[in-house]
XYZ file of C-alpha atoms in Angstrom:
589
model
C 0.000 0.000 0.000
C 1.623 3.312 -1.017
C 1.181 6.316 1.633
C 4.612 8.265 0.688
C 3.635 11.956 -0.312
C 5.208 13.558 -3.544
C 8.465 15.427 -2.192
C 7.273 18.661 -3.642
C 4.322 18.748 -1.437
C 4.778 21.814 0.947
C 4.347 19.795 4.765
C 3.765 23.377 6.198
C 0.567 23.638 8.506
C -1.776 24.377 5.949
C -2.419 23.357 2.554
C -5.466 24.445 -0.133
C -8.222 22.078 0.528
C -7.883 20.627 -2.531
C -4.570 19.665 -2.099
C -5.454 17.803 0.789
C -7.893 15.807 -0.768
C -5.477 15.315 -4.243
C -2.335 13.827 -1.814
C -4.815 11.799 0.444
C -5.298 9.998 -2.998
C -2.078 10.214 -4.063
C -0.790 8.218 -0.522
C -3.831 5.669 -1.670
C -1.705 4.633 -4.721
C -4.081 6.426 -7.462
C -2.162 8.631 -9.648
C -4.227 8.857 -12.836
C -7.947 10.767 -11.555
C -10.087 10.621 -14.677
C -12.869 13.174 -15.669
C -14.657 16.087 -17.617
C -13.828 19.516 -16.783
C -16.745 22.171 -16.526
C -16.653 25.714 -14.892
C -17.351 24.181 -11.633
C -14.032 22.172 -10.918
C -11.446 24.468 -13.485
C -9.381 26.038 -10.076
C -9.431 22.047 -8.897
C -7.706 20.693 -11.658
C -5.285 22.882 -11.213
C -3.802 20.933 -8.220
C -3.694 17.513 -9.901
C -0.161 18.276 -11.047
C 1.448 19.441 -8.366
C 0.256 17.105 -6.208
C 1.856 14.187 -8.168
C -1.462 13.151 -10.253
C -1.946 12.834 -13.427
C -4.972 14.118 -15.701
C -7.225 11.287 -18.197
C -9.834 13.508 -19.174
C -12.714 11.910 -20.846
C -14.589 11.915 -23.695
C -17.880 11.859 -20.949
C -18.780 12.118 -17.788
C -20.080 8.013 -18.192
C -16.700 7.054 -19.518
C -14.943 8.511 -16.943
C -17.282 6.907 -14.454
C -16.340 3.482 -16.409
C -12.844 4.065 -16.891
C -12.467 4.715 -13.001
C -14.020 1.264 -12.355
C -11.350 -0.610 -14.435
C -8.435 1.631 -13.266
C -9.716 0.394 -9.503
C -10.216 -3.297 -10.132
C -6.491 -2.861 -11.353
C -4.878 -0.635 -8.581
C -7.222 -1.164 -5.767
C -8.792 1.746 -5.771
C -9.978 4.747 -8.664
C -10.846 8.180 -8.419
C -12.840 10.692 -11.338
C -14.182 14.627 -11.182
C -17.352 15.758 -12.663
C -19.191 19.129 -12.393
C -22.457 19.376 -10.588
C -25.585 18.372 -11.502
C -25.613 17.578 -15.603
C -22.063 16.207 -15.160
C -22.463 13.661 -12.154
C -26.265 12.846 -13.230
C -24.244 11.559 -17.142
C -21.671 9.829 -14.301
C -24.624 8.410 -11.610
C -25.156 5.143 -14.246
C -20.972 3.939 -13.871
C -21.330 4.993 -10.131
C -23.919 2.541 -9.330
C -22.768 -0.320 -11.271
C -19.518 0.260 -8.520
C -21.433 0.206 -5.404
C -23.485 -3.099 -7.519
C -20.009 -4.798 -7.716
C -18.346 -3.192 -5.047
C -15.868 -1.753 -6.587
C -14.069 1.621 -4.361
C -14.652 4.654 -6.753
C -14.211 7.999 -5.322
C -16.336 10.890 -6.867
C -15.817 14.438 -6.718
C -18.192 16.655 -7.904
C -17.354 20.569 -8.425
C -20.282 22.561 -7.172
C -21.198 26.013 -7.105
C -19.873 28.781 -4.428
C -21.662 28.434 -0.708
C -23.042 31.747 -1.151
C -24.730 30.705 -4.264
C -26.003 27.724 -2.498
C -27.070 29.488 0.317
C -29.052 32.087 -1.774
C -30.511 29.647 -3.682
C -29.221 30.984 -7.117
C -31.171 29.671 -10.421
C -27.987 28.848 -11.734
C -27.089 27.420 -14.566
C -26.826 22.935 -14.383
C -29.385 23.271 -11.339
C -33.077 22.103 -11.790
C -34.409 25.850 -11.416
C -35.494 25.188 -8.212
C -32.792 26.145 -5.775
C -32.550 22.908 -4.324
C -28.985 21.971 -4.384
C -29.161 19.125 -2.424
C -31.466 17.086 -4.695
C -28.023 15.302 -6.533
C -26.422 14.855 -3.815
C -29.925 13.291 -2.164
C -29.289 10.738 -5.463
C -26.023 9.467 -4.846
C -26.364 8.478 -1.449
C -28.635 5.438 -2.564
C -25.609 4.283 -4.715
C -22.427 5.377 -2.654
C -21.597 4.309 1.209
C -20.255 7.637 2.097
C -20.806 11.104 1.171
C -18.933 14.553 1.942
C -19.993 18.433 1.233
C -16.838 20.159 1.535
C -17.865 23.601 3.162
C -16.563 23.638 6.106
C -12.296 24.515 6.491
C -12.430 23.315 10.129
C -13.824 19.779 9.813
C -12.907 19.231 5.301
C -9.419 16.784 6.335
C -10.987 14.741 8.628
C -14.261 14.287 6.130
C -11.878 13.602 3.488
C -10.173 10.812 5.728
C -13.837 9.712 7.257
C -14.879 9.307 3.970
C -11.904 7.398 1.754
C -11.586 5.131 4.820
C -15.164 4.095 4.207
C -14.278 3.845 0.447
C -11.529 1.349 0.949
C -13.043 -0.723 3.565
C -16.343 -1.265 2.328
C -14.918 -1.614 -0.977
C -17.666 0.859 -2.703
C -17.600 4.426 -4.131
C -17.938 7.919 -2.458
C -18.709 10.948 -3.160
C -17.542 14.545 -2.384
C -19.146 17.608 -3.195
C -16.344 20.378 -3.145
C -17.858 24.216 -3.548
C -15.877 26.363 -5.865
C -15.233 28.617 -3.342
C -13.870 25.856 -0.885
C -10.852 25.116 -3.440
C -8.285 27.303 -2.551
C -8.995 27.918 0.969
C -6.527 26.552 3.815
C -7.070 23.765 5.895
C -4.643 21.960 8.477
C -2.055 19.638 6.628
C -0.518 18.148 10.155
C -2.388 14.932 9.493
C -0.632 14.669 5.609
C 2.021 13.598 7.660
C 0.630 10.221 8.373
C -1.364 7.884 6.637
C -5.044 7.166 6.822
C -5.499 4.293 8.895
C -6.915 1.261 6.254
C -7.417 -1.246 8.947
C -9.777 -3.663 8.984
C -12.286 -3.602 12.639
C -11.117 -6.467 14.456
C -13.258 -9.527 14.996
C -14.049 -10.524 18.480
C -11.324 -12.642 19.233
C -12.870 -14.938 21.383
C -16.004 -15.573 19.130
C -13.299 -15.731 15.872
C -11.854 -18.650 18.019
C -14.843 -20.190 18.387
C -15.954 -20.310 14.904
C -13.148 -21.417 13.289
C -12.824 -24.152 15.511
C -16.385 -25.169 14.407
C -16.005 -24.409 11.201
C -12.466 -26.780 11.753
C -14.842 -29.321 12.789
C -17.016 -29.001 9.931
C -14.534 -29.510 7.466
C -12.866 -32.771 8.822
C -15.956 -34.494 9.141
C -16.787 -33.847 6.156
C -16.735 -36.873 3.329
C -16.463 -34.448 0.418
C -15.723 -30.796 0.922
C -15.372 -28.409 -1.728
C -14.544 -24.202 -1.811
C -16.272 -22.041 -4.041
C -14.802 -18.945 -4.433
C -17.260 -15.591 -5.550
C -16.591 -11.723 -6.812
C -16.622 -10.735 -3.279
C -13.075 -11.926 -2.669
C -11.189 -9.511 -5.075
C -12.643 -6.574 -4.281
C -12.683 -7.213 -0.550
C -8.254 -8.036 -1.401
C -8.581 -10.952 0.033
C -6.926 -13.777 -3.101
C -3.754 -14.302 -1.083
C -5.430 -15.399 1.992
C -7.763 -17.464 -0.230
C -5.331 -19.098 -1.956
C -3.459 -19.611 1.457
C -6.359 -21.494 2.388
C -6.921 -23.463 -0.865
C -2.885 -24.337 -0.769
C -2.988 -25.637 3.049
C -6.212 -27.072 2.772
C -5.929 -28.873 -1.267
C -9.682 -29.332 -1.318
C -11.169 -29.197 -4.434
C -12.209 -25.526 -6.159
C -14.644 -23.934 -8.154
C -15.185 -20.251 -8.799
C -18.108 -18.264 -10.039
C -18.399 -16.545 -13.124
C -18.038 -13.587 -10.839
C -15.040 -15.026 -8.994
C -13.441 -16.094 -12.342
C -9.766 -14.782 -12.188
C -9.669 -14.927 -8.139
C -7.869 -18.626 -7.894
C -4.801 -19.542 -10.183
C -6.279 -22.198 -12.228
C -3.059 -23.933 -13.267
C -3.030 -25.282 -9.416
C -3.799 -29.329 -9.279
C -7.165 -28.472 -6.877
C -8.816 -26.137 -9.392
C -11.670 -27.942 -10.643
C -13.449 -24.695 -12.994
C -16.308 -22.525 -12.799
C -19.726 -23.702 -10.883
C -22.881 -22.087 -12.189
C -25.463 -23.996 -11.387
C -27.285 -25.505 -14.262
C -24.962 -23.089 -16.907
C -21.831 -25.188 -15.355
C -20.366 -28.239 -17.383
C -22.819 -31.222 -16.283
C -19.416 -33.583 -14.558
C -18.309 -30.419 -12.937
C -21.899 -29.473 -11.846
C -22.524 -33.693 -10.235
C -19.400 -33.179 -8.233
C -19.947 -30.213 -7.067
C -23.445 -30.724 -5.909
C -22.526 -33.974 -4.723
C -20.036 -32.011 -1.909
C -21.349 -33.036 1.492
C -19.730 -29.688 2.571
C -19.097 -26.103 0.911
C -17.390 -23.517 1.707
C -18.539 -20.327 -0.244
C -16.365 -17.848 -0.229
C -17.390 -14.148 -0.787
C -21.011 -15.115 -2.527
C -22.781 -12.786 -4.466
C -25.984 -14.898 -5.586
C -27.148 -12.862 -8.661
C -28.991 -14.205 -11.629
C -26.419 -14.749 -14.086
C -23.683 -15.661 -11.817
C -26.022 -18.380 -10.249
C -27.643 -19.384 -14.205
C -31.167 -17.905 -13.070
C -30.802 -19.280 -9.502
C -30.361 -22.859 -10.417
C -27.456 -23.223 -7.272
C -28.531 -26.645 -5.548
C -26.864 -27.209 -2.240
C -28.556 -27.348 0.788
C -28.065 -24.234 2.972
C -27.273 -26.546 5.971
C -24.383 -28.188 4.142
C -23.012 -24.596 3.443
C -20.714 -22.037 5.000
C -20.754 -18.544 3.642
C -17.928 -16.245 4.462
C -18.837 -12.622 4.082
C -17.228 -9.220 4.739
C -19.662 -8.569 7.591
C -20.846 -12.075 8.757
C -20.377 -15.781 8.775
C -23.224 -18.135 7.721
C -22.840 -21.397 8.980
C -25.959 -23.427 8.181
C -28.687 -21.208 9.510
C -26.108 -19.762 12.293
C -25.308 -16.684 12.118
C -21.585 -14.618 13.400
C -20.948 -10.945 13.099
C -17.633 -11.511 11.867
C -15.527 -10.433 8.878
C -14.297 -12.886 6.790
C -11.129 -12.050 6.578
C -9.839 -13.551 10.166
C -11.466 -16.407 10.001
C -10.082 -16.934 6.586
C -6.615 -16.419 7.946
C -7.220 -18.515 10.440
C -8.748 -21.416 8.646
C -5.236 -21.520 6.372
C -2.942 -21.100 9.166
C -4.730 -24.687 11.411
C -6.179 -26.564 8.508
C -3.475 -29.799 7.891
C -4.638 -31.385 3.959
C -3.949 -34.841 6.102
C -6.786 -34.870 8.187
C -9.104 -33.837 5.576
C -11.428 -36.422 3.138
C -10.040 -35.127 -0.216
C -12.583 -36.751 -3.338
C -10.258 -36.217 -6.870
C -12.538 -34.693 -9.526
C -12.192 -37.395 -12.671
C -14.633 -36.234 -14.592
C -14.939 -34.386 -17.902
C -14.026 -30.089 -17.970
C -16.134 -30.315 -21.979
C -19.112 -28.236 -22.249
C -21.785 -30.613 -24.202
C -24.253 -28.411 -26.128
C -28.069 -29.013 -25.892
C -29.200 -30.208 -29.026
C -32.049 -27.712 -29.419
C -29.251 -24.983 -28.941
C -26.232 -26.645 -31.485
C -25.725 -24.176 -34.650
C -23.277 -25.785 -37.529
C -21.440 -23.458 -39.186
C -19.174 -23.523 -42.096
C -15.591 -25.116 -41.506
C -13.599 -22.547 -40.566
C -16.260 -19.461 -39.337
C -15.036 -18.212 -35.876
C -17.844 -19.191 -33.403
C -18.270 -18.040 -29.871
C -17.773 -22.309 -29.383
C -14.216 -22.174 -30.640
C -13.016 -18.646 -29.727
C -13.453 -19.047 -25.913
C -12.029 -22.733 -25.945
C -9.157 -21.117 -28.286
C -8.370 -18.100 -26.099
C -7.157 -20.739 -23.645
C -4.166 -20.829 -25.307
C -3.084 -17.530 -26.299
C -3.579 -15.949 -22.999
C -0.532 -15.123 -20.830
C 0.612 -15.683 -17.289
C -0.591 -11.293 -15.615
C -3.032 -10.765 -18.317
C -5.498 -8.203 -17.620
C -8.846 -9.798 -19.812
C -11.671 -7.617 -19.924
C -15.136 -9.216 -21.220
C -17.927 -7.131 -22.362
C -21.620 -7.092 -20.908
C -23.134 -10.147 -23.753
C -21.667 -12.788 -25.636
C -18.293 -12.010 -24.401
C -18.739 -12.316 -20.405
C -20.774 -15.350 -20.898
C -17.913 -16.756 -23.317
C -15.213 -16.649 -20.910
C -16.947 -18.955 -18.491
C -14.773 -22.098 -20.790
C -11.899 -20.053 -21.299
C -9.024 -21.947 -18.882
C -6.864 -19.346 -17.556
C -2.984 -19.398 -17.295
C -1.630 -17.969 -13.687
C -2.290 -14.892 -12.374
C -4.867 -13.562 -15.182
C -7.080 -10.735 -14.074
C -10.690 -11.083 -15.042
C -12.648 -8.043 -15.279
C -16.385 -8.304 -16.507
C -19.504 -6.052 -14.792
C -22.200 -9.288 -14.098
C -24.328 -8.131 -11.728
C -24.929 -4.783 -13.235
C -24.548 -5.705 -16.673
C -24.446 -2.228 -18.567
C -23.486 -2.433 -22.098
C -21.067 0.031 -22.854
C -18.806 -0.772 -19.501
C -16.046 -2.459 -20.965
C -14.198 -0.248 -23.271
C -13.873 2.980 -20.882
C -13.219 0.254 -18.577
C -10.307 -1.297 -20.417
C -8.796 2.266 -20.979
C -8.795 2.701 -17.222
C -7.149 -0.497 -16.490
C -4.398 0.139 -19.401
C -3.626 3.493 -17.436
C -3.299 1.057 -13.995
C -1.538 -1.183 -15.588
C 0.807 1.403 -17.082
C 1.230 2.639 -13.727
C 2.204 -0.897 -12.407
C 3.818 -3.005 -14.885
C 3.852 -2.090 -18.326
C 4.720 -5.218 -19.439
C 0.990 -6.549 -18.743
C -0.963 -6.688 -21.589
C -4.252 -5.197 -21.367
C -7.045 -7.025 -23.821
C -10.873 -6.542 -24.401
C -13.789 -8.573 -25.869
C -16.292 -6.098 -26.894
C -19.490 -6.333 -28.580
C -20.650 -4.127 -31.637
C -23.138 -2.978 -30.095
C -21.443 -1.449 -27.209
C -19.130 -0.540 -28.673
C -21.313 2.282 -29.921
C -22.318 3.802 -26.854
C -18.856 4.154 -25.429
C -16.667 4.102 -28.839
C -15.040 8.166 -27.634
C -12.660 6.121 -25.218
C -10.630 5.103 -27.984
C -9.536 8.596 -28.684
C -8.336 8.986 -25.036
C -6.231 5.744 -25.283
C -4.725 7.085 -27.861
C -4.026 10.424 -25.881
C -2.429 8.740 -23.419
C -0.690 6.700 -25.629
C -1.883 3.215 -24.464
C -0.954 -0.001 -25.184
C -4.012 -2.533 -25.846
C -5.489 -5.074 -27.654
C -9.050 -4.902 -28.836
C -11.238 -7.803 -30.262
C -14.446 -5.604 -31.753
C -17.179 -9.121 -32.003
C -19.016 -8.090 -34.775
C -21.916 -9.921 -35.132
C -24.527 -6.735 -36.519
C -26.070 -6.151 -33.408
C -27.434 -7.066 -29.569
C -27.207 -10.950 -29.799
C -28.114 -11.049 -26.301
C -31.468 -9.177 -26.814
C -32.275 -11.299 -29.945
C -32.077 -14.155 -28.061
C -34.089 -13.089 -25.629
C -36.510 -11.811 -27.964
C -37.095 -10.401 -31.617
C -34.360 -12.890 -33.343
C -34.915 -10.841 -36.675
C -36.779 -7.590 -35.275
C -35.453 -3.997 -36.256
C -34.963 -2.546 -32.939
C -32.061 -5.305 -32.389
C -30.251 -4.108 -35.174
C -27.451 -1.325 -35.349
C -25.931 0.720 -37.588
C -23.243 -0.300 -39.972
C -19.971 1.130 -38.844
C -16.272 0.801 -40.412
C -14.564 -0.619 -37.226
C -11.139 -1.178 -38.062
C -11.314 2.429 -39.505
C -12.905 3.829 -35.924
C -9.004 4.306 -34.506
C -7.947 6.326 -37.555
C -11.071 9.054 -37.478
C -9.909 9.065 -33.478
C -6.365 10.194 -34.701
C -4.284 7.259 -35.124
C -1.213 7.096 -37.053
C 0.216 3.825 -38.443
C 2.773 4.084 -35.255
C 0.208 4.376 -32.585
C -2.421 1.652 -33.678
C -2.954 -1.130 -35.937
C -6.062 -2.453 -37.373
C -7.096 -5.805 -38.618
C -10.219 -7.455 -40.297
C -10.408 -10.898 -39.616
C -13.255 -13.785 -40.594
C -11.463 -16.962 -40.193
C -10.009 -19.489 -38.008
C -6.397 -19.672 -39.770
C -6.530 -15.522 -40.003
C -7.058 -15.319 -36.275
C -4.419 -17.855 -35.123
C -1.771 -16.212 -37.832
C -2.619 -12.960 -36.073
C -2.027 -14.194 -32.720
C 1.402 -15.603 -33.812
C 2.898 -12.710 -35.697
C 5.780 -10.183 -34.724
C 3.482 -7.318 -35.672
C 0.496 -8.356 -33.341
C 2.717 -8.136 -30.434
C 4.004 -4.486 -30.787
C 3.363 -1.801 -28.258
C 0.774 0.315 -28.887
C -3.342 -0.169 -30.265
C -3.759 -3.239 -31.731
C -7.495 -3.354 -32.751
C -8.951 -6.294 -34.592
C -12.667 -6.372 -35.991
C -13.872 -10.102 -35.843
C -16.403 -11.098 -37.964
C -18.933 -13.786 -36.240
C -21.882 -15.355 -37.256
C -25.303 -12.846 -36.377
C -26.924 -15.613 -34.313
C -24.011 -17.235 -32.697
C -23.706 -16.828 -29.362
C -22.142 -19.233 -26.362
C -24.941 -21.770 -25.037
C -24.786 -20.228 -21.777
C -26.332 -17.174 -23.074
C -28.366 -18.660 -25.132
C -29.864 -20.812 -21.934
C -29.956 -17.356 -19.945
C -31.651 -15.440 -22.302
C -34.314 -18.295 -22.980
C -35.047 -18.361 -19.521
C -35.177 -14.740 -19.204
C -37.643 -14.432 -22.376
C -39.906 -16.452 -20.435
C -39.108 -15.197 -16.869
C -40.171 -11.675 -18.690
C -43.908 -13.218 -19.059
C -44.017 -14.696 -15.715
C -43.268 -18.138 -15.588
C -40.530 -19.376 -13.016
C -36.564 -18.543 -14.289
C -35.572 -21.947 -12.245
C -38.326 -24.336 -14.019
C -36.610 -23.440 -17.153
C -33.298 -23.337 -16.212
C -33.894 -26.836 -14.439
C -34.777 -28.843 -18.256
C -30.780 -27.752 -19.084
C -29.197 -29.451 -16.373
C -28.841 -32.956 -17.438
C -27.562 -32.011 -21.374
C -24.961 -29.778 -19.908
């Protein structure tokens, strides 16, 4: 965790208030704050400089939002700046698909001088009404703490209050900061150490207790498996995970939402449990588990296949951030203790360890298998393929469709970051969201590539990011799936229907009306099999820089987990039961 402060920070005993806030970030590790400037936050911007940050301005206020997500599920933690009222309402979307996935965003919204507030001015971006409390009223539904900045005496400990809450509830915040605040001088004594990121410690005696039940549990247990969920990367807790997977060597699934948690190259990894959307051997083994320890659940429709999980709650253990579930039994504790304490007394000897011998190939329904000509790139072989291109610290980002259902067969190499939004599910996220990652991952380790599977059709709302990756000069690889429109609506409903249609757009031509030059990006068409694995081996697909491919698919292709997903949802969306339908998959899977 970084908490140095940039040496040209003056450690006087006061500091602008916005410097405050900008090194507070800075000791949090962020140095790239994305966002829009508007008349409201001009003075603030001034201050990202000198205080050792760096400026990603953004096409929009919603890709800023985006691309603050992805830079956070890189670096632990992401910050943007909008103006009031039009600016944060365009952001409010990418904000609540953070506090959805809990992901720790920190917002800052530029708002008008106290006097004005205080007067009630009809000024301009207000709703005419005076009321300027009515956005800020908004975001507290989607962010765990809030700040108005208006106040010199008590702005640094607000600032620590709230970014404390940020990074240990893992969810976004928001600070209002008047234009008039800016500039003024606050006390900078507490710049001098960081803000305390501990975690409240669990009762010590009840932690105890647990674990030694939970102990119990386990090595009585005939056939106990861990299932690992979203919840455990963003509450940075994979090392003590894995800890606990390496002491323990009981066999492992993820989620789709925990996909990327767990290195899946390790002998105990078994793949990715879904319910009925998980391959069929995988699915008997798991639900076969006398005993299963779920790790950081988040039971959401698609990550559970429409609710089709089917272990008994009294054979389960969740571990949460603010409880333990064991059975019907319920412990306020966090997780992370008993976790720790789990992999520090668990011996692999005394445990009943069932080897999983059974297939890891999907079988398609019949009803669901599309033939295609020999050599068409199908959502089938592209996700099976990917296996073996991917690269030990990849950074993968799958789009909201085809492409985050896809990855569910991909097998990852070690260490591969997955970064997909499934429980909000807002077309559009990915691509801001890969540029924010590339500018992490910049900031980290250049040598990590970052690469994105993104739909045609979101790629439409959200195409402006590809001019600011080329701003900032970053070095990614795109896969554009076009397939002429939203596959996932079809299959839900209106297979042939208008409305699921797009418009025709020159993709591979999309980086070179952005600015491109033949140094800073490449582009590629590609329809085939043989083109895409030529690509993947040549000298020139693994330069620095944009490498942007369009890939022509099939219009109805899609993987069978979507198309099982969106059935059910097309009939979930006239009222019959999402879990009856799902339930008629389970034995062809």
């Amino acid at each position: 965790m970084l908490v140095d402060v940039p040496t040209a920070l003056p450690m006087g005993r006061t500091v602008p208030l916005v410097e405050y806030l900008f090194t507070r970030l800075y000791q949090l590790g962020i140095r790239g704050i994305h966002g829009v400037p508007g008349d409201y936050n001009l003075v603030s911007l001034d201050y990202v400089e000198k205080t050792g940050l760096n400026w990603i301005g953004d096409a929009n206020e919603l890709n800023a939002g985006y691309a603050a997500d992805g830079y956070a599920r890189v670096k632990g933690i992401g910050a943007f700046m909008t103006v009031f009222g039009v600016g944060e309402l365009s952001a409010i979307n990418a904000v609540a698909g953070s506090y959805a996935e809990y992901v720790p965003v920190v917002h800052i919204v530029g708002t008008p001088s106290t006097p004005a507030q205080q007067r009630g001015m009809v000024l301009h971006h207000t709703l005419g009404d005076g009321d300027y409390h009515v956005f800020a009223d908004m975001y507290k539904r989607v962010t765990v703490a809030q700040s108005n900045l208006d106040n010199v005496q008590t702005a640094p400990a607000e600032i620590d209050r709230v970014l404390r809450e940020c990074w240990l509830k893992s969810r976004p915040v928001y600070f209002q900061l008047p234009t008039d605040m800016v500039t003024q001088d606050v006390g900078a004594s507490a710049l001098g150490r960081p803000i305390d990121l501990s975690y409240p410690s669990n009762d010590p005696e009840v932690e105890e207790y647990v674990t030694k039940e939970i102990m119990t549990a386990i090595e009585s247990a005939k056939q106990p498996v861990i299932l690992v969920d979203g919840c455990i990367a963003r509450h940075r807790l994979i090392p003590e995970v894995l800890a606990l997977i390496h002491a323990s060597k009981l066999p492992t699934f993820v989620s789709p939402m925990g996909k990327g948690c767990v290195d899946e190259t390790i002998s105990s990894f078994i793949g990715v449990y879904a319910g009925a959307g998980s391959v069929q051997s995988m699915k008997r083994f798991f639900e076969n588990s006398d005993l299963v320890l779920s790790l950081g659940a988040i039971k959401s429709d698609i990550n559970t296949t429409g609710f089709t999980y089917r272990n008994s709650q009294l054979k389960t253990i969740e571990f949460h951030s603010d409880f333990i579930l064991k059975g019907y039994a319920r412990f306020d504790l966090h997780m992370r203790g008993v976790i720790s304490r789990l992999a520090s007394k668990l011996d692999s000897s005394n445990l009943s360890i069932i080897p999983f011998t059974g297939s890891k190939i999907r079988q398609f329904p019949d009803h669901l298998r599309t033939t295609y000509a020999e050599g068409v790139i199908t959502h089938d072989y592209l996700w099976n393929k990917l296996s073996s291109w991917l690269k030990p610290n990849d950074i993968l980002l799958t789009e909201t469709g085809t492409a985050y259902l896809g990855v569910w067969d991909t097998v990852f190499p070690s260490y591969v970051t997955l970064i997909s939004q499934i429980l909000w599910s807002s077309i559009g996220y990915a691509l801001p969201a890969a540029q924010g990652a590339a500018v992490a991952a910049s900031e980290i380790d250049k040598t990590r590539r970052v690469i994105l599977f993104e739909g045609d059709g979101s790629f439409q709302l959200t195409a402006q990011s590809i001019s600011t990756m080329l701003r900032n000069e970053l070095n990614i690889t795109i896969f554009l799936l076009n397939n002429q429109g939203y596959t996932i609506e079809r299959w839900i409903h209106g297979m042939e229907a208008r409305y699921n249609d797009i418009p025709t757009w020159k993709y591979s031509h999309v980086p070179e009306v952005f600015g491109a030059t033949s140094k800073s990006a490449r582009a590629w068409i590609i329809e085939t099999r043989e083109e895409l694995e030529v690509l993947w081996e040549s000298k020139e697909f693994a330069a620095e820089g944009m490498k942007f491919v369009e890939m022509r698919m099939p219009k109805e292709d899609a993987p069978v987990i979507l198309k099982m997903v969106c059935e059910s949802a097309a009939k979930a969306n006239v009222g019959q039961s999402k879990v009856e339908e799902m339930e008629h998959y389970t034995t062809a899977l």
